[in-house]
């Protein structure tokens, strides 16, 4: 899986190359505005604010496949996220994460990092994937895993990325 090859539309319709994040540690999350886990938006924003200057970014991908929990259009989703949770990290257009219409990014993430008992299918909103595009490593976290509980994994990933960049710089 080459994370840098994907292009996805933001809420405003702008096509965004995920290659723009090739030097970042990326947390990819399928989101929803009317889910029991929706309050995780705040913790996701807190993580983003805490580590964004070190090369970390959160990417939100709204999905309506689980209990019709993201019925809004792009404008409504964007307003909800900003108004209720102060979200400043990128939110993309609503997508499917499972099935024949699944966004290729999510299809490939599921192949790279399976869920409980090796299942590939995403079970609910707020499934999280921690991606290091430089090493092509992917870790998957269940919806109930709180974003703040990913802090150590994020710090370790950022530290590994810094060491790798220093090694490349030193070698040149």
Tab-separated table of N, CA and C in Angstrom:
chain	number	residue	atom	x	y	z
A	1	UNK	N	0.848	-1.183	0.000
A	1	UNK	CA	0.000	0.000	0.000
A	1	UNK	C	0.888	1.238	0.000
A	2	UNK	N	0.679	2.084	-0.965
A	2	UNK	CA	1.420	3.336	-1.016
A	2	UNK	C	0.449	4.480	-0.710
A	3	UNK	N	0.477	4.927	0.533
A	3	UNK	CA	-0.424	5.973	1.016
A	3	UNK	C	-0.386	7.209	0.123
A	4	UNK	N	0.768	7.492	-0.430
A	4	UNK	CA	0.960	8.711	-1.216
A	4	UNK	C	0.212	8.694	-2.543
A	5	UNK	N	-0.268	7.544	-2.976
A	5	UNK	CA	-0.936	7.432	-4.277
A	5	UNK	C	-2.409	7.836	-4.252
A	6	UNK	N	-2.995	7.990	-3.075
A	6	UNK	CA	-4.427	8.256	-2.990
A	6	UNK	C	-4.731	9.738	-3.122
A	7	UNK	N	-5.851	10.011	-3.778
A	7	UNK	CA	-6.388	11.367	-3.860
A	7	UNK	C	-7.830	11.282	-3.389
A	8	UNK	N	-8.182	12.167	-2.446
A	8	UNK	CA	-9.518	12.122	-1.844
A	8	UNK	C	-10.082	13.544	-1.801
A	9	UNK	N	-11.390	13.700	-2.012
A	9	UNK	CA	-11.979	15.041	-1.952
A	9	UNK	C	-12.252	15.501	-0.517
A	10	UNK	N	-11.806	16.707	-0.212
A	10	UNK	CA	-12.125	17.355	1.063
A	10	UNK	C	-13.597	17.749	1.071
A	11	UNK	N	-14.097	18.194	2.217
A	11	UNK	CA	-15.503	18.611	2.315
A	11	UNK	C	-15.848	19.704	1.315
A	12	UNK	N	-14.884	20.578	1.018
A	12	UNK	CA	-15.153	21.681	0.077
A	12	UNK	C	-15.056	21.240	-1.378
A	13	UNK	N	-14.782	19.954	-1.623
A	13	UNK	CA	-14.708	19.418	-2.974
A	13	UNK	C	-13.300	19.396	-3.559
A	14	UNK	N	-12.363	20.088	-2.934
A	14	UNK	CA	-10.981	20.106	-3.421
A	14	UNK	C	-10.391	18.705	-3.331
A	15	UNK	N	-9.801	18.253	-4.437
A	15	UNK	CA	-9.161	16.942	-4.453
A	15	UNK	C	-7.797	17.062	-3.783
A	16	UNK	N	-7.585	16.280	-2.735
A	16	UNK	CA	-6.367	16.363	-1.923
A	16	UNK	C	-5.538	15.101	-2.124
A	17	UNK	N	-4.283	15.276	-2.492
A	17	UNK	CA	-3.373	14.149	-2.600
A	17	UNK	C	-2.879	13.785	-1.207
A	18	UNK	N	-3.025	12.523	-0.825
A	18	UNK	CA	-2.519	12.113	0.474
A	18	UNK	C	-0.996	12.085	0.476
A	19	UNK	N	-0.400	12.191	-0.704
A	19	UNK	CA	1.041	12.356	-0.808
A	19	UNK	C	1.523	13.634	-0.137
A	20	UNK	N	0.615	14.590	0.046
A	20	UNK	CA	0.964	15.827	0.766
A	20	UNK	C	1.339	15.532	2.213
A	21	UNK	N	0.977	14.355	2.705
A	21	UNK	CA	1.254	13.980	4.091
A	21	UNK	C	2.373	12.925	4.187
A	22	UNK	N	3.157	12.787	3.132
A	22	UNK	CA	4.167	11.719	3.078
A	22	UNK	C	5.224	11.822	4.169
A	23	UNK	N	5.428	13.003	4.734
A	23	UNK	CA	6.406	13.166	5.807
A	23	UNK	C	5.756	13.281	7.181
A	24	UNK	N	4.493	12.876	7.259
A	24	UNK	CA	3.738	12.951	8.509
A	24	UNK	C	3.415	11.553	9.033
A	25	UNK	N	3.142	11.505	10.319
A	25	UNK	CA	2.475	10.343	10.901
A	25	UNK	C	0.993	10.687	10.831
A	26	UNK	N	0.193	9.798	10.264
A	26	UNK	CA	-1.197	10.105	9.928
A	26	UNK	C	-2.149	9.179	10.685
A	27	UNK	N	-3.145	9.774	11.329
A	27	UNK	CA	-4.212	8.994	11.944
A	27	UNK	C	-5.452	9.151	11.069
A	28	UNK	N	-5.844	8.065	10.413
A	28	UNK	CA	-7.013	8.036	9.535
A	28	UNK	C	-8.176	7.489	10.346
A	29	UNK	N	-9.305	8.212	10.346
A	29	UNK	CA	-10.460	7.824	11.167
A	29	UNK	C	-11.737	7.931	10.349
A	30	UNK	N	-12.564	6.880	10.354
A	30	UNK	CA	-13.897	7.024	9.772
A	30	UNK	C	-14.805	7.585	10.866
A	31	UNK	N	-15.473	8.659	10.556
A	31	UNK	CA	-16.197	9.444	11.561
A	31	UNK	C	-17.697	9.490	11.288
A	32	UNK	N	-18.440	9.988	12.276
A	32	UNK	CA	-19.883	10.197	12.143
A	32	UNK	C	-20.341	11.187	13.204
A	33	UNK	N	-21.330	11.974	12.868
A	33	UNK	CA	-21.814	13.043	13.750
A	33	UNK	C	-22.867	12.594	14.760
A	34	UNK	N	-23.475	11.444	14.537
A	34	UNK	CA	-24.563	10.999	15.414
A	34	UNK	C	-24.273	9.613	15.995
A	35	UNK	N	-23.032	9.410	16.375
A	35	UNK	CA	-22.563	8.112	16.875
A	35	UNK	C	-22.240	8.240	18.358
A	36	UNK	N	-22.327	7.159	19.079
A	36	UNK	CA	-21.947	7.168	20.487
A	36	UNK	C	-20.488	7.542	20.698
A	37	UNK	N	-19.675	7.396	19.675
A	37	UNK	CA	-18.254	7.745	19.758
A	37	UNK	C	-17.946	9.142	19.226
A	38	UNK	N	-18.965	9.884	18.814
A	38	UNK	CA	-18.756	11.198	18.200
A	38	UNK	C	-17.942	12.123	19.095
A	39	UNK	N	-18.084	11.989	20.400
A	39	UNK	CA	-17.326	12.857	21.313
A	39	UNK	C	-15.818	12.665	21.153
A	40	UNK	N	-15.392	11.609	20.458
A	40	UNK	CA	-13.968	11.411	20.207
A	40	UNK	C	-13.385	12.518	19.320
A	41	UNK	N	-14.229	13.241	18.617
A	41	UNK	CA	-13.736	14.374	17.820
A	41	UNK	C	-12.875	15.303	18.685
A	42	UNK	N	-13.296	15.574	19.895
A	42	UNK	CA	-12.543	16.488	20.764
A	42	UNK	C	-11.158	15.928	21.067
A	43	UNK	N	-11.085	14.662	21.436
A	43	UNK	CA	-9.791	14.046	21.751
A	43	UNK	C	-8.915	13.954	20.499
A	44	UNK	N	-9.529	13.718	19.342
A	44	UNK	CA	-8.760	13.709	18.095
A	44	UNK	C	-8.177	15.088	17.820
A	45	UNK	N	-8.985	16.117	18.029
A	45	UNK	CA	-8.493	17.492	17.844
A	45	UNK	C	-7.389	17.805	18.850
A	46	UNK	N	-7.546	17.352	20.079
A	46	UNK	CA	-6.505	17.580	21.100
A	46	UNK	C	-5.185	16.936	20.684
A	47	UNK	N	-5.234	15.703	20.177
A	47	UNK	CA	-4.015	15.035	19.708
A	47	UNK	C	-3.399	15.794	18.538
A	48	UNK	N	-4.247	16.214	17.631
A	48	UNK	CA	-3.764	16.971	16.472
A	48	UNK	C	-3.044	18.244	16.922
A	49	UNK	N	-3.659	18.989	17.822
A	49	UNK	CA	-3.044	20.226	18.310
A	49	UNK	C	-1.732	19.944	19.050
A	50	UNK	N	-1.708	18.876	19.801
A	50	UNK	CA	-0.528	18.536	20.602
A	50	UNK	C	0.681	18.176	19.730
A	51	UNK	N	0.441	17.466	18.617
A	51	UNK	CA	1.554	16.930	17.837
A	51	UNK	C	1.692	17.470	16.415
A	52	UNK	N	0.820	18.375	15.991
A	52	UNK	CA	0.860	18.807	14.592
A	52	UNK	C	2.191	19.449	14.221
A	53	UNK	N	2.821	20.163	15.141
A	53	UNK	CA	4.097	20.803	14.833
A	53	UNK	C	5.252	19.814	14.777
A	54	UNK	N	4.998	18.578	15.195
A	54	UNK	CA	6.026	17.532	15.141
A	54	UNK	C	5.842	16.610	13.939
A	55	UNK	N	4.822	16.883	13.121
A	55	UNK	CA	4.618	16.069	11.930
A	55	UNK	C	3.494	15.059	12.034
A	56	UNK	N	2.492	15.337	12.865
A	56	UNK	CA	1.338	14.445	13.028
A	56	UNK	C	0.100	15.120	12.477
A	57	UNK	N	-0.747	14.338	11.831
A	57	UNK	CA	-2.011	14.878	11.329
A	57	UNK	C	-3.114	13.837	11.481
A	58	UNK	N	-4.313	14.319	11.725
A	58	UNK	CA	-5.514	13.489	11.763
A	58	UNK	C	-6.287	13.774	10.480
A	59	UNK	N	-6.792	12.725	9.844
A	59	UNK	CA	-7.642	12.870	8.663
A	59	UNK	C	-8.973	12.195	8.955
A	60	UNK	N	-10.063	12.962	8.902
A	60	UNK	CA	-11.393	12.436	9.181
A	60	UNK	C	-12.147	12.122	7.903
A	61	UNK	N	-12.757	10.942	7.875
A	61	UNK	CA	-13.523	10.493	6.718
A	61	UNK	C	-14.929	10.106	7.159
A	62	UNK	N	-15.899	11.020	7.040
A	62	UNK	CA	-17.279	10.720	7.429
A	62	UNK	C	-17.833	9.524	6.655
A	63	UNK	N	-18.639	8.743	7.356
A	63	UNK	CA	-19.220	7.530	6.773
A	63	UNK	C	-20.633	7.349	7.322
A	64	UNK	N	-21.551	6.984	6.443
A	64	UNK	CA	-22.947	6.800	6.839
A	64	UNK	C	-23.371	5.332	6.775
A	65	UNK	N	-22.421	4.416	6.782
A	65	UNK	CA	-22.742	2.996	6.625
A	65	UNK	C	-23.186	2.309	7.915
A	66	UNK	N	-23.069	2.975	9.038
A	66	UNK	CA	-23.363	2.330	10.316
A	66	UNK	C	-24.515	3.051	11.003
A	67	UNK	N	-25.698	2.528	10.873
A	67	UNK	CA	-26.864	3.070	11.561
A	67	UNK	C	-27.277	4.460	11.117
A	68	UNK	N	-26.954	4.835	9.876
A	68	UNK	CA	-27.336	6.155	9.357
A	68	UNK	C	-26.878	7.271	10.293
A	69	UNK	N	-25.641	7.161	10.799
A	69	UNK	CA	-25.144	8.096	11.809
A	69	UNK	C	-24.418	9.307	11.236
A	70	UNK	N	-24.334	9.377	9.909
A	70	UNK	CA	-23.759	10.569	9.268
A	70	UNK	C	-24.629	10.949	8.072
A	71	UNK	N	-25.870	11.407	8.359
A	71	UNK	CA	-26.803	11.698	7.269
A	71	UNK	C	-26.571	13.043	6.577
A	72	UNK	N	-25.800	13.930	7.173
A	72	UNK	CA	-25.644	15.282	6.640
A	72	UNK	C	-24.833	15.361	5.365
A	73	UNK	N	-24.949	16.527	4.704
A	73	UNK	CA	-24.111	16.781	3.538
A	73	UNK	C	-22.793	17.412	4.003
A	74	UNK	N	-21.931	17.712	3.076
A	74	UNK	CA	-20.598	18.225	3.417
A	74	UNK	C	-20.651	19.498	4.253
A	75	UNK	N	-21.542	20.411	3.903
A	75	UNK	CA	-21.665	21.669	4.650
A	75	UNK	C	-22.088	21.401	6.086
A	76	UNK	N	-23.098	20.559	6.259
A	76	UNK	CA	-23.582	20.228	7.607
A	76	UNK	C	-22.506	19.528	8.429
A	77	UNK	N	-21.778	18.615	7.817
A	77	UNK	CA	-20.720	17.887	8.526
A	77	UNK	C	-19.637	18.856	8.984
A	78	UNK	N	-19.197	19.721	8.077
A	78	UNK	CA	-18.157	20.689	8.419
A	78	UNK	C	-18.583	21.630	9.532
A	79	UNK	N	-19.800	22.142	9.444
A	79	UNK	CA	-20.305	23.046	10.479
A	79	UNK	C	-20.424	22.327	11.820
A	80	UNK	N	-20.918	21.103	11.808
A	80	UNK	CA	-21.053	20.326	13.038
A	80	UNK	C	-19.698	20.140	13.709
A	81	UNK	N	-18.709	19.724	12.943
A	81	UNK	CA	-17.380	19.444	13.503
A	81	UNK	C	-16.742	20.708	14.076
A	82	UNK	N	-16.859	21.797	13.362
A	82	UNK	CA	-16.258	23.053	13.820
A	82	UNK	C	-17.002	23.620	15.028
A	83	UNK	N	-18.308	23.666	14.936
A	83	UNK	CA	-19.129	24.273	15.991
A	83	UNK	C	-19.083	23.488	17.305
A	84	UNK	N	-19.178	22.176	17.218
A	84	UNK	CA	-19.288	21.363	18.433
A	84	UNK	C	-17.960	20.896	19.012
A	85	UNK	N	-16.945	20.766	18.162
A	85	UNK	CA	-15.682	20.193	18.635
A	85	UNK	C	-14.453	21.006	18.244
A	86	UNK	N	-14.654	22.127	17.552
A	86	UNK	CA	-13.533	22.977	17.172
A	86	UNK	C	-12.538	22.281	16.259
A	87	UNK	N	-13.010	21.350	15.440
A	87	UNK	CA	-12.125	20.557	14.581
A	87	UNK	C	-11.431	21.450	13.553
A	88	UNK	N	-10.103	21.329	13.504
A	88	UNK	CA	-9.305	22.056	12.513
A	88	UNK	C	-8.531	21.100	11.607
A	89	UNK	N	-8.495	19.816	11.944
A	89	UNK	CA	-7.808	18.867	11.061
A	89	UNK	C	-8.680	18.609	9.832
A	90	UNK	N	-8.079	18.138	8.733
A	90	UNK	CA	-8.853	17.944	7.498
A	90	UNK	C	-9.955	16.902	7.635
A	91	UNK	N	-11.125	17.276	7.123
A	91	UNK	CA	-12.259	16.362	7.028
A	91	UNK	C	-12.570	16.218	5.540
A	92	UNK	N	-12.751	15.004	5.126
A	92	UNK	CA	-12.974	14.706	3.715
A	92	UNK	C	-14.458	14.461	3.453
A	93	UNK	N	-14.818	14.380	2.174
A	93	UNK	CA	-16.204	14.087	1.810
A	93	UNK	C	-16.602	12.710	2.328
A	94	UNK	N	-17.891	12.557	2.533
A	94	UNK	CA	-18.445	11.296	3.031
A	94	UNK	C	-18.121	10.160	2.059
A	95	UNK	N	-17.733	9.020	2.632
A	95	UNK	CA	-17.355	7.856	1.833
A	95	UNK	C	-17.961	6.595	2.423
A	96	UNK	N	-17.854	5.508	1.665
A	96	UNK	CA	-18.116	4.174	2.195
A	96	UNK	C	-16.774	3.578	2.592
A	97	UNK	N	-16.767	2.808	3.670
A	97	UNK	CA	-15.529	2.164	4.120
A	97	UNK	C	-15.571	0.648	3.930
A	98	UNK	N	-16.736	0.118	3.648
A	98	UNK	CA	-16.919	-1.324	3.421
A	98	UNK	C	-17.689	-1.538	2.126
A	99	UNK	N	-17.586	-2.751	1.603
A	99	UNK	CA	-18.400	-3.134	0.453
A	99	UNK	C	-17.799	-2.744	-0.884
A	100	UNK	N	-18.588	-2.964	-1.930
A	100	UNK	CA	-18.102	-2.745	-3.295
A	100	UNK	C	-17.867	-1.272	-3.608
A	101	UNK	N	-18.488	-0.370	-2.851
A	101	UNK	CA	-18.282	1.063	-3.074
A	101	UNK	C	-17.294	1.681	-2.089
A	102	UNK	N	-16.584	0.848	-1.348
A	102	UNK	CA	-15.620	1.357	-0.362
A	102	UNK	C	-14.539	2.168	-1.065
A	103	UNK	N	-14.146	3.252	-0.439
A	103	UNK	CA	-13.039	4.054	-0.952
A	103	UNK	C	-11.799	3.163	-1.003
A	104	UNK	N	-11.039	3.217	-2.085
A	104	UNK	CA	-9.837	2.379	-2.193
A	104	UNK	C	-8.891	2.526	-1.005
A	105	UNK	N	-8.776	3.723	-0.448
A	105	UNK	CA	-7.922	3.925	0.723
A	105	UNK	C	-8.350	2.981	1.846
A	106	UNK	N	-9.643	2.922	2.141
A	106	UNK	CA	-10.119	2.089	3.248
A	106	UNK	C	-10.061	0.604	2.904
A	107	UNK	N	-10.300	0.280	1.668
A	107	UNK	CA	-10.132	-1.119	1.257
A	107	UNK	C	-8.701	-1.560	1.549
A	108	UNK	N	-7.740	-0.741	1.170
A	108	UNK	CA	-6.337	-1.112	1.345
A	108	UNK	C	-5.896	-1.063	2.804
A	109	UNK	N	-6.402	-0.107	3.570
A	109	UNK	CA	-6.081	-0.072	4.999
A	109	UNK	C	-6.541	-1.358	5.685
A	110	UNK	N	-7.714	-1.840	5.309
A	110	UNK	CA	-8.247	-3.076	5.899
A	110	UNK	C	-7.384	-4.286	5.547
A	111	UNK	N	-6.767	-4.262	4.370
A	111	UNK	CA	-5.882	-5.358	3.970
A	111	UNK	C	-4.577	-5.313	4.757
A	112	UNK	N	-4.117	-4.098	5.049
A	112	UNK	CA	-2.831	-3.910	5.731
A	112	UNK	C	-2.905	-4.204	7.228
A	113	UNK	N	-4.017	-3.844	7.842
A	113	UNK	CA	-4.145	-3.985	9.298
A	113	UNK	C	-5.526	-4.544	9.609
A	114	UNK	N	-5.559	-5.805	9.961
A	114	UNK	CA	-6.842	-6.449	10.235
A	114	UNK	C	-7.321	-6.137	11.645
A	115	UNK	N	-8.594	-6.375	11.856
A	115	UNK	CA	-9.201	-6.152	13.157
A	115	UNK	C	-9.127	-7.395	14.021
A	116	UNK	N	-9.982	-7.429	15.009
A	116	UNK	CA	-10.051	-8.533	15.956
A	116	UNK	C	-10.246	-9.865	15.230
A	117	UNK	N	-9.486	-10.866	15.608
A	117	UNK	CA	-9.559	-12.200	15.029
A	117	UNK	C	-9.292	-12.213	13.522
A	118	UNK	N	-8.543	-11.215	13.048
A	118	UNK	CA	-8.173	-11.168	11.638
A	118	UNK	C	-9.234	-10.637	10.702
A	119	UNK	N	-10.327	-10.099	11.257
A	119	UNK	CA	-11.380	-9.568	10.389
A	119	UNK	C	-10.872	-8.323	9.666
A	120	UNK	N	-11.299	-8.165	8.445
A	120	UNK	CA	-10.878	-7.011	7.657
A	120	UNK	C	-11.942	-5.917	7.656
A	121	UNK	N	-13.160	-6.323	7.670
A	121	UNK	CA	-14.282	-5.378	7.595
A	121	UNK	C	-14.268	-4.422	8.787
A	122	UNK	N	-14.543	-3.152	8.514
A	122	UNK	CA	-14.667	-2.162	9.583
A	122	UNK	C	-16.027	-2.381	10.235
A	123	UNK	N	-16.020	-2.470	11.563
A	123	UNK	CA	-17.245	-2.821	12.285
A	123	UNK	C	-18.106	-1.623	12.668
A	124	UNK	N	-17.483	-0.436	12.820
A	124	UNK	CA	-18.260	0.723	13.279
A	124	UNK	C	-17.477	1.994	13.024
A	125	UNK	N	-18.150	3.121	13.243
A	125	UNK	CA	-17.506	4.428	13.113
A	125	UNK	C	-16.403	4.598	14.157
A	126	UNK	N	-15.463	5.423	13.823
A	126	UNK	CA	-14.311	5.762	14.667
A	126	UNK	C	-13.306	4.615	14.804
A	127	UNK	N	-13.255	3.758	13.768
A	127	UNK	CA	-12.116	2.854	13.631
A	127	UNK	C	-10.951	3.735	13.195
A	128	UNK	N	-9.787	3.471	13.772
A	128	UNK	CA	-8.630	4.342	13.545
A	128	UNK	C	-7.475	3.534	12.960
A	129	UNK	N	-6.729	4.185	12.053
A	129	UNK	CA	-5.541	3.594	11.458
A	129	UNK	C	-4.399	4.587	11.614
A	130	UNK	N	-3.341	4.183	12.292
A	130	UNK	CA	-2.150	5.008	12.437
A	130	UNK	C	-1.186	4.587	11.332
A	131	UNK	N	-0.890	5.530	10.433
A	131	UNK	CA	-0.126	5.243	9.221
A	131	UNK	C	1.171	6.034	9.230
A	132	UNK	N	2.256	5.339	8.913
A	132	UNK	CA	3.538	6.003	8.680
A	132	UNK	C	3.842	5.815	7.203
A	133	UNK	N	3.557	6.834	6.361
A	133	UNK	CA	3.773	6.684	4.922
A	133	UNK	C	5.231	6.424	4.549
A	134	UNK	N	6.171	6.853	5.391
A	134	UNK	CA	7.589	6.660	5.083
A	134	UNK	C	7.987	5.190	5.164
A	135	UNK	N	7.430	4.475	6.147
A	135	UNK	CA	7.773	3.057	6.309
A	135	UNK	C	6.649	2.142	5.831
A	136	UNK	N	5.527	2.735	5.463
A	136	UNK	CA	4.349	2.004	5.003
A	136	UNK	C	3.761	1.105	6.083
A	137	UNK	N	3.990	1.463	7.345
A	137	UNK	CA	3.409	0.675	8.438
A	137	UNK	C	2.026	1.216	8.797
A	138	UNK	N	1.143	0.300	9.190
A	138	UNK	CA	-0.237	0.644	9.541
A	138	UNK	C	-0.626	-0.119	10.807
A	139	UNK	N	-1.161	0.593	11.803
A	139	UNK	CA	-1.717	-0.021	13.005
A	139	UNK	C	-3.204	0.321	13.061
A	140	UNK	N	-4.008	-0.631	13.469
A	140	UNK	CA	-5.461	-0.447	13.506
A	140	UNK	C	-5.945	-0.459	14.948
A	141	UNK	N	-6.935	0.408	15.224
A	141	UNK	CA	-7.509	0.513	16.567
A	141	UNK	C	-9.030	0.477	16.460
A	142	UNK	N	-9.654	-0.241	17.360
A	142	UNK	CA	-11.109	-0.373	17.393
A	142	UNK	C	-11.766	0.950	17.789
A	143	UNK	N	-13.042	1.114	17.435
A	143	UNK	CA	-13.750	2.347	17.757
A	143	UNK	C	-13.740	2.708	19.243
A	144	UNK	N	-13.807	1.716	20.119
A	144	UNK	CA	-13.866	2.004	21.554
A	144	UNK	C	-12.520	2.467	22.112
A	145	UNK	N	-11.439	2.297	21.365
A	145	UNK	CA	-10.117	2.756	21.807
A	145	UNK	C	-10.110	4.278	21.751
A	146	UNK	N	-9.945	4.896	22.902
A	146	UNK	CA	-9.993	6.356	22.987
A	146	UNK	C	-8.764	6.965	22.311
A	147	UNK	N	-8.945	8.056	21.591
A	147	UNK	CA	-7.800	8.690	20.934
A	147	UNK	C	-6.649	9.000	21.892
A	148	UNK	N	-6.965	9.429	23.101
A	148	UNK	CA	-5.900	9.765	24.052
A	148	UNK	C	-5.071	8.537	24.430
A	149	UNK	N	-5.642	7.345	24.260
A	149	UNK	CA	-4.908	6.115	24.543
A	149	UNK	C	-3.913	5.758	23.432
A	150	UNK	N	-3.933	6.514	22.346
A	150	UNK	CA	-2.989	6.316	21.246
A	150	UNK	C	-1.748	7.196	21.401
A	151	UNK	N	-1.739	8.013	22.439
A	151	UNK	CA	-0.665	8.993	22.624
A	151	UNK	C	0.720	8.360	22.547
A	152	UNK	N	0.941	7.277	23.265
A	152	UNK	CA	2.259	6.637	23.270
A	152	UNK	C	2.630	6.132	21.873
A	153	UNK	N	1.695	5.482	21.193
A	153	UNK	CA	1.980	4.983	19.845
A	153	UNK	C	2.311	6.131	18.894
A	154	UNK	N	1.615	7.242	19.039
A	154	UNK	CA	1.890	8.411	18.196
A	154	UNK	C	3.286	8.951	18.492
A	155	UNK	N	3.616	9.109	19.773
A	155	UNK	CA	4.953	9.608	20.139
A	155	UNK	C	6.051	8.681	19.635
A	156	UNK	N	5.869	7.384	19.797
A	156	UNK	CA	6.863	6.430	19.305
A	156	UNK	C	7.014	6.522	17.790
A	157	UNK	N	5.902	6.640	17.080
A	157	UNK	CA	5.952	6.764	15.621
A	157	UNK	C	6.662	8.046	15.198
A	158	UNK	N	6.373	9.140	15.890
A	158	UNK	CA	7.040	10.407	15.584
A	158	UNK	C	8.540	10.306	15.844
A	159	UNK	N	8.919	9.674	16.956
A	159	UNK	CA	10.343	9.513	17.273
A	159	UNK	C	11.056	8.645	16.241
A	160	UNK	N	10.414	7.558	15.814
A	160	UNK	CA	11.010	6.703	14.775
A	160	UNK	C	11.175	7.473	13.474
A	161	UNK	N	10.168	8.273	13.135
A	161	UNK	CA	10.237	9.060	11.900
A	161	UNK	C	11.377	10.079	11.965
A	162	UNK	N	11.553	10.713	13.118
A	162	UNK	CA	12.649	11.681	13.272
A	162	UNK	C	14.002	10.999	13.146
A	163	UNK	N	14.149	9.841	13.789
A	163	UNK	CA	15.415	9.100	13.691
A	163	UNK	C	15.698	8.699	12.251
A	164	UNK	N	14.664	8.266	11.564
A	164	UNK	CA	14.824	7.854	10.162
A	164	UNK	C	15.245	9.040	9.302
A	165	UNK	N	14.610	10.192	9.511
A	165	UNK	CA	14.962	11.387	8.741
A	165	UNK	C	16.391	11.825	9.039
A	166	UNK	N	16.821	11.747	10.306
A	166	UNK	CA	18.203	12.103	10.659
A	166	UNK	C	19.193	11.159	9.989
A	167	UNK	N	18.848	9.884	9.969
A	167	UNK	CA	19.735	8.897	9.344
A	167	UNK	C	19.873	9.162	7.845
A	168	UNK	N	18.760	9.497	7.206
A	168	UNK	CA	18.801	9.806	5.773
A	168	UNK	C	19.608	11.068	5.528
A	169	UNK	N	19.407	12.085	6.357
A	169	UNK	CA	20.131	13.345	6.223
A	169	UNK	C	21.622	13.141	6.446
A	170	UNK	N	21.978	12.350	7.438
A	170	UNK	CA	23.386	12.068	7.754
A	170	UNK	C	24.042	11.296	6.602
A	171	UNK	N	23.300	10.368	5.997
A	171	UNK	CA	23.831	9.552	4.915
A	171	UNK	C	24.098	10.362	3.648
A	172	UNK	N	23.396	11.475	3.504
A	172	UNK	CA	23.538	12.302	2.295
A	172	UNK	C	24.638	13.245	2.446
